[in-house]
PDB file of C-alpha atoms in Angstrom:
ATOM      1  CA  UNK A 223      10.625  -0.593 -14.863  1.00  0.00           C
ATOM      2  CA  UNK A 224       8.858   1.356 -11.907  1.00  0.00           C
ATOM      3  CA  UNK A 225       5.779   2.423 -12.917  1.00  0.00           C
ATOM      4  CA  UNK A 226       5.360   4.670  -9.612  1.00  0.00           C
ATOM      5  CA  UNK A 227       8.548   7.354  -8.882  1.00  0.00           C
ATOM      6  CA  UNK A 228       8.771   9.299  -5.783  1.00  0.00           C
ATOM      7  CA  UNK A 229      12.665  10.919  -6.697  1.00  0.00           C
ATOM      8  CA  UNK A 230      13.091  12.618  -2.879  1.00  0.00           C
ATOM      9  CA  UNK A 231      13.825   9.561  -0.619  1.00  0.00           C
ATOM     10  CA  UNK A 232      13.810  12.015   2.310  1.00  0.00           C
ATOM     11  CA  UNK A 233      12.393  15.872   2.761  1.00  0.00           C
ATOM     12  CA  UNK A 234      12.805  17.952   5.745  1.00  0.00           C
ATOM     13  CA  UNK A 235      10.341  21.066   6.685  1.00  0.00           C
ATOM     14  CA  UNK A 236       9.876  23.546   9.621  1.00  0.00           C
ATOM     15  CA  UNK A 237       6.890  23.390  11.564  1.00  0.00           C
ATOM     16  CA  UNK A 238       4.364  25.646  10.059  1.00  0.00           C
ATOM     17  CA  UNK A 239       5.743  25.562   6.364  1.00  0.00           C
ATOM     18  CA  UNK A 240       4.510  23.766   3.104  1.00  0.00           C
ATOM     19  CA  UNK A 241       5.698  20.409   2.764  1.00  0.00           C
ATOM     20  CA  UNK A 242       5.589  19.424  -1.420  1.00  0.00           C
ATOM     21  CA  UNK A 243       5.867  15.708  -1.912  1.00  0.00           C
ATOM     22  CA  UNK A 244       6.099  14.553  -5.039  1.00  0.00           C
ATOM     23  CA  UNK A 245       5.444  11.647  -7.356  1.00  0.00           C
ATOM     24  CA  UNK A 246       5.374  10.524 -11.429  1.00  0.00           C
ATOM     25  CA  UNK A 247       4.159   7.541 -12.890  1.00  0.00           C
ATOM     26  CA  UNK A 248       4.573   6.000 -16.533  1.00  0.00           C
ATOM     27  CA  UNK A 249       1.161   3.968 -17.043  1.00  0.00           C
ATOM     28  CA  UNK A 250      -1.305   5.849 -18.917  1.00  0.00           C
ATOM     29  CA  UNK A 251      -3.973   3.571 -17.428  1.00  0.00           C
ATOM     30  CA  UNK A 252      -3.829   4.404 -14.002  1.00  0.00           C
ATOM     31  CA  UNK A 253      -6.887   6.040 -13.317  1.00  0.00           C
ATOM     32  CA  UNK A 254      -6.977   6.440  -9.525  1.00  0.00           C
ATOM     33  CA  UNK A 255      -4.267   7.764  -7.478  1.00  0.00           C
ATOM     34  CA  UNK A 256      -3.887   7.929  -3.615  1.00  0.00           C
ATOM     35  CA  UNK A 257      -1.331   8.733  -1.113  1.00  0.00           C
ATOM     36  CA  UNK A 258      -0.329   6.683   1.880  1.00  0.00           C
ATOM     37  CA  UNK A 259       1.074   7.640   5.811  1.00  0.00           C
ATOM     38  CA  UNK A 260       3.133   4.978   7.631  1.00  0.00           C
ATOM     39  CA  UNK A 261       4.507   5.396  11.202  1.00  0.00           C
ATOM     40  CA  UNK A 262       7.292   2.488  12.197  1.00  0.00           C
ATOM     41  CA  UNK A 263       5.803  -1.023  13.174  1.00  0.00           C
ATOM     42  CA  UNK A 264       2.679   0.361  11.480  1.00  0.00           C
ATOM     43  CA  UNK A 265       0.579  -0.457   8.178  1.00  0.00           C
ATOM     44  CA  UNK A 266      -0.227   2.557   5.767  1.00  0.00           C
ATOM     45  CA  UNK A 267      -2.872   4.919   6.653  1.00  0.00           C
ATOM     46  CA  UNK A 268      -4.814   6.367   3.607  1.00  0.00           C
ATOM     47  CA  UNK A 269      -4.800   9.791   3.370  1.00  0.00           C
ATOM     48  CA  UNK A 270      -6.463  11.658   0.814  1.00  0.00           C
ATOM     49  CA  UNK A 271      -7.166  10.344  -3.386  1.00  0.00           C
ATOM     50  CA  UNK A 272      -7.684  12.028  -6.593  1.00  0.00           C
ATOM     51  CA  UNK A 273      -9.531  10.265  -9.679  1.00  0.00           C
ATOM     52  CA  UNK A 274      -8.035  10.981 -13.234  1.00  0.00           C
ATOM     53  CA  UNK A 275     -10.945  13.048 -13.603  1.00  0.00           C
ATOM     54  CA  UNK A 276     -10.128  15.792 -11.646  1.00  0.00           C
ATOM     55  CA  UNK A 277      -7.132  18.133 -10.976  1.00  0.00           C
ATOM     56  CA  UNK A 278      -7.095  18.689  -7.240  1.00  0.00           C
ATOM     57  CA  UNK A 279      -8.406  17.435  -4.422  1.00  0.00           C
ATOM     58  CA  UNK A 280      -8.438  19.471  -0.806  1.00  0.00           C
ATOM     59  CA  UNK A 281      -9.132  17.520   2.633  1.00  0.00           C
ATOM     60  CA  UNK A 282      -7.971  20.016   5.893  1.00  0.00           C
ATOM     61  CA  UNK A 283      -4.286  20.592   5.493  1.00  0.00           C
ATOM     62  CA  UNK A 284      -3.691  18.218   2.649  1.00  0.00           C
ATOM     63  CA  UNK A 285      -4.404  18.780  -0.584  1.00  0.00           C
ATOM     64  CA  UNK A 286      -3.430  16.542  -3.648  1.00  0.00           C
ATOM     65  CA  UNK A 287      -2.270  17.934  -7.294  1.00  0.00           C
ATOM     66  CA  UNK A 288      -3.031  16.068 -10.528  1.00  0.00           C
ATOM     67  CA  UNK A 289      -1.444  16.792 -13.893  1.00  0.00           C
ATOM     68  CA  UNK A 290      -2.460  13.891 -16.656  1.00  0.00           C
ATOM     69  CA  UNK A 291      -0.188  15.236 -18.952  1.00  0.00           C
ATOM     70  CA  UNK A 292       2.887  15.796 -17.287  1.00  0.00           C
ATOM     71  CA  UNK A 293       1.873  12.284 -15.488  1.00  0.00           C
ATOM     72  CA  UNK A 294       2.400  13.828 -12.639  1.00  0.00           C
ATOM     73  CA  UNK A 295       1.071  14.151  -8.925  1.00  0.00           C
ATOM     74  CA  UNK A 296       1.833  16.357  -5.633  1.00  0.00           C
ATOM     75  CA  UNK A 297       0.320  16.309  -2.165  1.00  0.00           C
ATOM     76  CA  UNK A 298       0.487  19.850  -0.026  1.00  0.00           C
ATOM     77  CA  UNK A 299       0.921  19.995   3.576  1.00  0.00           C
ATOM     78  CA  UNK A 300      -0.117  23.130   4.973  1.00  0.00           C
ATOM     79  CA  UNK A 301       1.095  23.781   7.570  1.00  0.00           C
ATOM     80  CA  UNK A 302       3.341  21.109   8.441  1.00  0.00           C
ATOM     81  CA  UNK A 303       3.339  19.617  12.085  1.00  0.00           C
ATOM     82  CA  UNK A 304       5.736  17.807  13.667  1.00  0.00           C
ATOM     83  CA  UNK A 305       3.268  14.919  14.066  1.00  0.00           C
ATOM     84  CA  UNK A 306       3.505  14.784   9.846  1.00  0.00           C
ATOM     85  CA  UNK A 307       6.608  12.661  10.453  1.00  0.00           C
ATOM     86  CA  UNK A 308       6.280   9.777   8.833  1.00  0.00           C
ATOM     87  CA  UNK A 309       6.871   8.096   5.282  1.00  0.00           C
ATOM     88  CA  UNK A 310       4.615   8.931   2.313  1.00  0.00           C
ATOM     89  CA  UNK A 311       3.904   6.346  -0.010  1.00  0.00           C
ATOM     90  CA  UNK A 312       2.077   7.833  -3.859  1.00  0.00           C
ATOM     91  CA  UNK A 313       0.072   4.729  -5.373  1.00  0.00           C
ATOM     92  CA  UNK A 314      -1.991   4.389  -8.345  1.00  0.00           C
ATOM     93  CA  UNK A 315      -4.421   2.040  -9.650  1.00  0.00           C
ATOM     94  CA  UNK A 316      -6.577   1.127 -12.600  1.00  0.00           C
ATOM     95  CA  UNK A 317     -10.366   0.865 -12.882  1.00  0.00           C
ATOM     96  CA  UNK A 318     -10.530   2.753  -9.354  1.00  0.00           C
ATOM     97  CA  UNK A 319      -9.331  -0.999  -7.244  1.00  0.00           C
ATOM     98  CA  UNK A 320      -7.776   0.953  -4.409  1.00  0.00           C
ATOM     99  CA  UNK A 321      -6.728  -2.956  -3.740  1.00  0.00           C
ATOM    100  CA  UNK A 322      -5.015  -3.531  -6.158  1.00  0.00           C
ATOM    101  CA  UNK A 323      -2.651  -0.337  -6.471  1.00  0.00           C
ATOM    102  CA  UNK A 324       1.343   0.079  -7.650  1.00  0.00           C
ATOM    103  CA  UNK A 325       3.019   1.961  -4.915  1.00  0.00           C
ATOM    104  CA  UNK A 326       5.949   4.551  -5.095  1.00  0.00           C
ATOM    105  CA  UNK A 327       9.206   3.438  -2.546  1.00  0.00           C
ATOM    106  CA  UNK A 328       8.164   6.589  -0.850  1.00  0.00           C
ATOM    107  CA  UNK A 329       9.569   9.676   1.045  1.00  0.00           C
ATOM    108  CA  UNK A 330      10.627  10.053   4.307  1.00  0.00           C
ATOM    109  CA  UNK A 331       9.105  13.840   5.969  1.00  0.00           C
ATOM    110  CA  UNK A 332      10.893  15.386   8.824  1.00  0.00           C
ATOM    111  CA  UNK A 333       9.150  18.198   9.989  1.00  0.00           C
ATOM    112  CA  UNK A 334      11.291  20.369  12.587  1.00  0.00           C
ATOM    113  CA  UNK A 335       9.728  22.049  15.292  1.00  0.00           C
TER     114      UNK A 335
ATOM    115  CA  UNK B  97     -14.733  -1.602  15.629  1.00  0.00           C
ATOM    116  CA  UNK B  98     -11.884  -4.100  14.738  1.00  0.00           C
ATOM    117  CA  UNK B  99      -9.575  -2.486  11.785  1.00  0.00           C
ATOM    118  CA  UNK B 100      -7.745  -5.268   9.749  1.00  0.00           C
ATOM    119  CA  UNK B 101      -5.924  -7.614  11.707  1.00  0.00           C
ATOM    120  CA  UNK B 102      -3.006 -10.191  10.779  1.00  0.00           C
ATOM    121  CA  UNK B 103      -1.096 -12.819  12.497  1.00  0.00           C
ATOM    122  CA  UNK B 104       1.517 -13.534  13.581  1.00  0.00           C
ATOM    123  CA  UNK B 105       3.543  -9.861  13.822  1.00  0.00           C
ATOM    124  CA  UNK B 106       6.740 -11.510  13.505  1.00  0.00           C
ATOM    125  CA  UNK B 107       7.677 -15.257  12.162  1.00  0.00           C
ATOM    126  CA  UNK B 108      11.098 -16.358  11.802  1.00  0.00           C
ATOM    127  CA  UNK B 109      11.491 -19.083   9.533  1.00  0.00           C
ATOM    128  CA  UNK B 110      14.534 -21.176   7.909  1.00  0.00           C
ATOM    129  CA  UNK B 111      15.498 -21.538   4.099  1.00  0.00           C
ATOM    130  CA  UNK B 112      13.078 -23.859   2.863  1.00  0.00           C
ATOM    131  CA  UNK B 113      10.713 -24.275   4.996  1.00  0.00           C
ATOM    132  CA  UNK B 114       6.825 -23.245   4.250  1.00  0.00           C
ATOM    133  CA  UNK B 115       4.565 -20.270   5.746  1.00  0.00           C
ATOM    134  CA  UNK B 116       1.329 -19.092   6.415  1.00  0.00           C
ATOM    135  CA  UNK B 117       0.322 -15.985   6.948  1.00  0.00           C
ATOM    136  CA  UNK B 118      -3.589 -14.817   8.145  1.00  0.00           C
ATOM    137  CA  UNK B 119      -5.943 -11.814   7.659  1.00  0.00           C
ATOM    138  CA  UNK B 120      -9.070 -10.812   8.536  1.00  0.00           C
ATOM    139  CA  UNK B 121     -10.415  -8.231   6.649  1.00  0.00           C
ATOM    140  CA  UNK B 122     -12.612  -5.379   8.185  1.00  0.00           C
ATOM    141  CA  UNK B 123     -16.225  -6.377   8.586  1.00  0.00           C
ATOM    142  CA  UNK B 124     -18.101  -6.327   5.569  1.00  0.00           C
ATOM    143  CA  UNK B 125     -15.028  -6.060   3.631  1.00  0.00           C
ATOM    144  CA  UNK B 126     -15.394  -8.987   0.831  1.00  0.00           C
ATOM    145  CA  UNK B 127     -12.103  -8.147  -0.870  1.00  0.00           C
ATOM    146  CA  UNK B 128      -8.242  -9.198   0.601  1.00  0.00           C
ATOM    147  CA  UNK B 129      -4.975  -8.069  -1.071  1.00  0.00           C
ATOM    148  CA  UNK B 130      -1.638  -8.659   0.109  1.00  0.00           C
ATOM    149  CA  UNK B 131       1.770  -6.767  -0.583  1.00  0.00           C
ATOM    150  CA  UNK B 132       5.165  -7.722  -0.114  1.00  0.00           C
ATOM    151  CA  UNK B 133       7.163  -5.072   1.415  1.00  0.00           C
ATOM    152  CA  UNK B 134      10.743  -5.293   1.592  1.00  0.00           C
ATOM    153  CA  UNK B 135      13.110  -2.950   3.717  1.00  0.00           C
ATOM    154  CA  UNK B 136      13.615   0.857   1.522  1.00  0.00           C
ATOM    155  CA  UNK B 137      11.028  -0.194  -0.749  1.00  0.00           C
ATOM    156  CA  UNK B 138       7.317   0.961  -1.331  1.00  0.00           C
ATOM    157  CA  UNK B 139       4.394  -2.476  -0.772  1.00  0.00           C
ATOM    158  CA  UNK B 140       4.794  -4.830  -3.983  1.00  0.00           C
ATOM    159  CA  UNK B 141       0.858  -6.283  -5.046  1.00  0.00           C
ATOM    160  CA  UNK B 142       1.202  -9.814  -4.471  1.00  0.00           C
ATOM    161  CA  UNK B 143      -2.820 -11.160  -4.734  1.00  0.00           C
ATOM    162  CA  UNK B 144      -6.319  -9.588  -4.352  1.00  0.00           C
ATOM    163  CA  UNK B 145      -9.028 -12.081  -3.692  1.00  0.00           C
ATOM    164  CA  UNK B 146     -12.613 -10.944  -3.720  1.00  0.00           C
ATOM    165  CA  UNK B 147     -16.074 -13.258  -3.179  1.00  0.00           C
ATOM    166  CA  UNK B 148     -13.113 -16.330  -2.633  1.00  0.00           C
ATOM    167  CA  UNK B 149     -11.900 -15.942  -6.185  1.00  0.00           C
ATOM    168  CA  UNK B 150      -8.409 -14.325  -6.993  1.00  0.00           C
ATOM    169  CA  UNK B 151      -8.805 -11.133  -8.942  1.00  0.00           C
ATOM    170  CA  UNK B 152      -5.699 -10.370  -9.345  1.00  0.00           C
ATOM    171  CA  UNK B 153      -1.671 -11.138  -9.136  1.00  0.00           C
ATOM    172  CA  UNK B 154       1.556 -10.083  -9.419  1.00  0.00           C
ATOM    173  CA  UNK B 155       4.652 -10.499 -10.363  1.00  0.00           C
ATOM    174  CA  UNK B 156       5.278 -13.320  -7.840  1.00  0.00           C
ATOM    175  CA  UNK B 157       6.775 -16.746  -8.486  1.00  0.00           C
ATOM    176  CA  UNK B 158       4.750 -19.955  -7.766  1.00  0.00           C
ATOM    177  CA  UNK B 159       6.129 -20.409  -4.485  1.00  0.00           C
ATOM    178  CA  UNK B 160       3.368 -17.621  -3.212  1.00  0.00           C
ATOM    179  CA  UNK B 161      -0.031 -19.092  -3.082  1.00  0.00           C
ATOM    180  CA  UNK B 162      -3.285 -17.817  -1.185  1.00  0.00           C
ATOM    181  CA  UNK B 163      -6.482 -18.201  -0.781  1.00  0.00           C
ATOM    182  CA  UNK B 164     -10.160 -16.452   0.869  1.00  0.00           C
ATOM    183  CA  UNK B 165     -11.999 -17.982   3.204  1.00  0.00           C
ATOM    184  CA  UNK B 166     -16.064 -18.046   3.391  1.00  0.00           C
ATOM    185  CA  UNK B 167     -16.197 -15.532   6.053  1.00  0.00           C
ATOM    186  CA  UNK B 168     -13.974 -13.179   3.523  1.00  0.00           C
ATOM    187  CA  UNK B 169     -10.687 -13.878   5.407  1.00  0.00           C
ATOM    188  CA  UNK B 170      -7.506 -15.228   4.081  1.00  0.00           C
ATOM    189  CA  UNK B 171      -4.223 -17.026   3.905  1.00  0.00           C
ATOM    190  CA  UNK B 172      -1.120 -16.058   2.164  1.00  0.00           C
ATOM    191  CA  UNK B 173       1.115 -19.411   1.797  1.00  0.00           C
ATOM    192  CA  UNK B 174       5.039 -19.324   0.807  1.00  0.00           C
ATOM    193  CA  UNK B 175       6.843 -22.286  -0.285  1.00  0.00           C
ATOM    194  CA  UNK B 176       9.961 -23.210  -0.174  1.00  0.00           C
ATOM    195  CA  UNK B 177      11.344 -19.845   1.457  1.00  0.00           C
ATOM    196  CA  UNK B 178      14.572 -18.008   0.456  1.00  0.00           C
ATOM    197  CA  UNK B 179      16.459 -15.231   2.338  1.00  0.00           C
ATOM    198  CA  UNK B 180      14.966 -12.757  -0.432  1.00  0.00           C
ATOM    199  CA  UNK B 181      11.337 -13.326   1.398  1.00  0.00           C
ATOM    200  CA  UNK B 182      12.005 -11.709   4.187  1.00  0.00           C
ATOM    201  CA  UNK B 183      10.029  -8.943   4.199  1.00  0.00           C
ATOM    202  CA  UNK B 184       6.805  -7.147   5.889  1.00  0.00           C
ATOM    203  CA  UNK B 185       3.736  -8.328   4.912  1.00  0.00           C
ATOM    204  CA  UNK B 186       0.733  -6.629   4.412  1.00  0.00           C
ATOM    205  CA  UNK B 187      -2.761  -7.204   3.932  1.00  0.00           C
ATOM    206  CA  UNK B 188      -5.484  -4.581   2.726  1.00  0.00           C
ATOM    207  CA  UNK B 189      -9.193  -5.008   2.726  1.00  0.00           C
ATOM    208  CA  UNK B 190     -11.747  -3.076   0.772  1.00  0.00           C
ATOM    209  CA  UNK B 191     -15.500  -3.393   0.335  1.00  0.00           C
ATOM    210  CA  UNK B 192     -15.312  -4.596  -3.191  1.00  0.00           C
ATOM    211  CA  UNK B 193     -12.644  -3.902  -6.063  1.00  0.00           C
ATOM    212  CA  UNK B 194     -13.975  -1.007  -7.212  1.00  0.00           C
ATOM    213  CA  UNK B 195     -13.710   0.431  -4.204  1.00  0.00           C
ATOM    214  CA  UNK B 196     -11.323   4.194  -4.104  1.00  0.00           C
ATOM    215  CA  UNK B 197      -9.964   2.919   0.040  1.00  0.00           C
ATOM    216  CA  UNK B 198      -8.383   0.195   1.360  1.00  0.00           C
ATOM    217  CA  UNK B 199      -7.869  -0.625   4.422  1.00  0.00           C
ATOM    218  CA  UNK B 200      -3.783  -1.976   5.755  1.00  0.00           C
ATOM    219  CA  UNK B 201      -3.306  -4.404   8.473  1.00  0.00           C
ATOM    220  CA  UNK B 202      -0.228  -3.895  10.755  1.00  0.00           C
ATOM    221  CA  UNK B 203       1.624  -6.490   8.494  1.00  0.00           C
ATOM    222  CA  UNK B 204       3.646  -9.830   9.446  1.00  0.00           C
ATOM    223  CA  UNK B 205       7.302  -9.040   9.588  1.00  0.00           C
ATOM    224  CA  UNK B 206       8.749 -12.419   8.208  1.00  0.00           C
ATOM    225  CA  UNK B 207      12.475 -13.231   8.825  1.00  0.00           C
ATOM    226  CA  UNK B 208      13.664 -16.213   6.917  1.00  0.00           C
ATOM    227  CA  UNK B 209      17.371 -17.243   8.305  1.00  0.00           C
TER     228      UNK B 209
END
């Protein structure tokens, strides 16, 4: 059973609009959540994070949305750039061990210029 | 200053045979993980090592062994390789593990024929 869901393998944006990815995840003890960039041939860059404790989380354009109860997460691109291309991976861990996380099979963002 | 690096980018192997795969975590980085990443999928947790013991594994058969060096870097060892391990590889490395960042190699593209 995946413990991490990203539902949208693929989302496509014009340059200059919001992108909305999102993600859900079943494990009550998952206490740390971050999200992931990966060009081709690359590893994943981290992004931006968001502890269990709070319910948003702004860095520039990017800005990550928490809600415990719905077990749910979203990041925000605002605005979107074509140089957002890339895939987005959600991932979650326990006891804040950014190591050790469970990662979502990601989505795939096309922004259009 | 030198990011994460791994070796080799690319190994082809046969059925059977055994491989080793290398990181070196980021300077002053004491803990190693490893994923398994396999085409369309999102990085599978595999081991976290920190201060040269393992802290961590997961759902991985025998066959997958590693192991951290002194100088904090480490080897990820597959036995007996089947087509199913082909896969990028990917190490992280964070300064401990309770740490909210890690930090991805490139990752070893392995190709078992």
């Amino acid at each position: 059973d995946q413990q991490v869901k990203q539902n949208s393998p693929s989302l496509s944006v014009q340059e200059g609009r919001i992108s909305i990815l999102n993600c859900d995840y079943t494990n009550s003890m998952f206490d740390y959540f971050l999200w992931y960039k990966k060009y081709p041939a690359e590893g994943p860059t981290f992004l931006i994070s968001i502890s269990s404790i709070k319910d948003k989380n702004e860095d520039g354009r990017f800005t990550v949305f928490l809600n415990k109860s719905a077990k749910h997460l979203s990041l925000h691109i605002v605005p979107s750039q074509p140089g957002d291309s890339a895939v987005y991976f959600c991932a979650a861990s326990a006891d804040t061990n950014a190591g050790k996380s469970t990662f979502g099979d990601g989505t795939t963002l096309t922004v259009k210029p | 200053d030198a990011g994460v690096t791994q070796s080799p980018t690319h190994l082809i192997k046969t059925r059977g045979q055994h491989v080793t795969l290398r990181c070196s975590p980021i300077s002053g980085h004491k803990s190693v993980s490893w994923y398994q990443q396999v085409l369309g999928q999102g990085p599978q947790f595999i081991f976290q090592y920190y201060e040269k013991e393992e802290r961590g594994r997961g759902n991985f058969p025998d066959r997958f062994s590693a192991r951290q060096f002194p100088n904090y870097s480490s080897e990820l060892n597959v036995n007996a390789l089947l087509l199913g391990d082909s896969a990028l590889y990917l190490c992280a490395s964070s300064l401990g593990v309770m740490n909210t960042e890690a930090f991805f190699g490139q990752g070893t593209r392995l190709t078992v024929v």
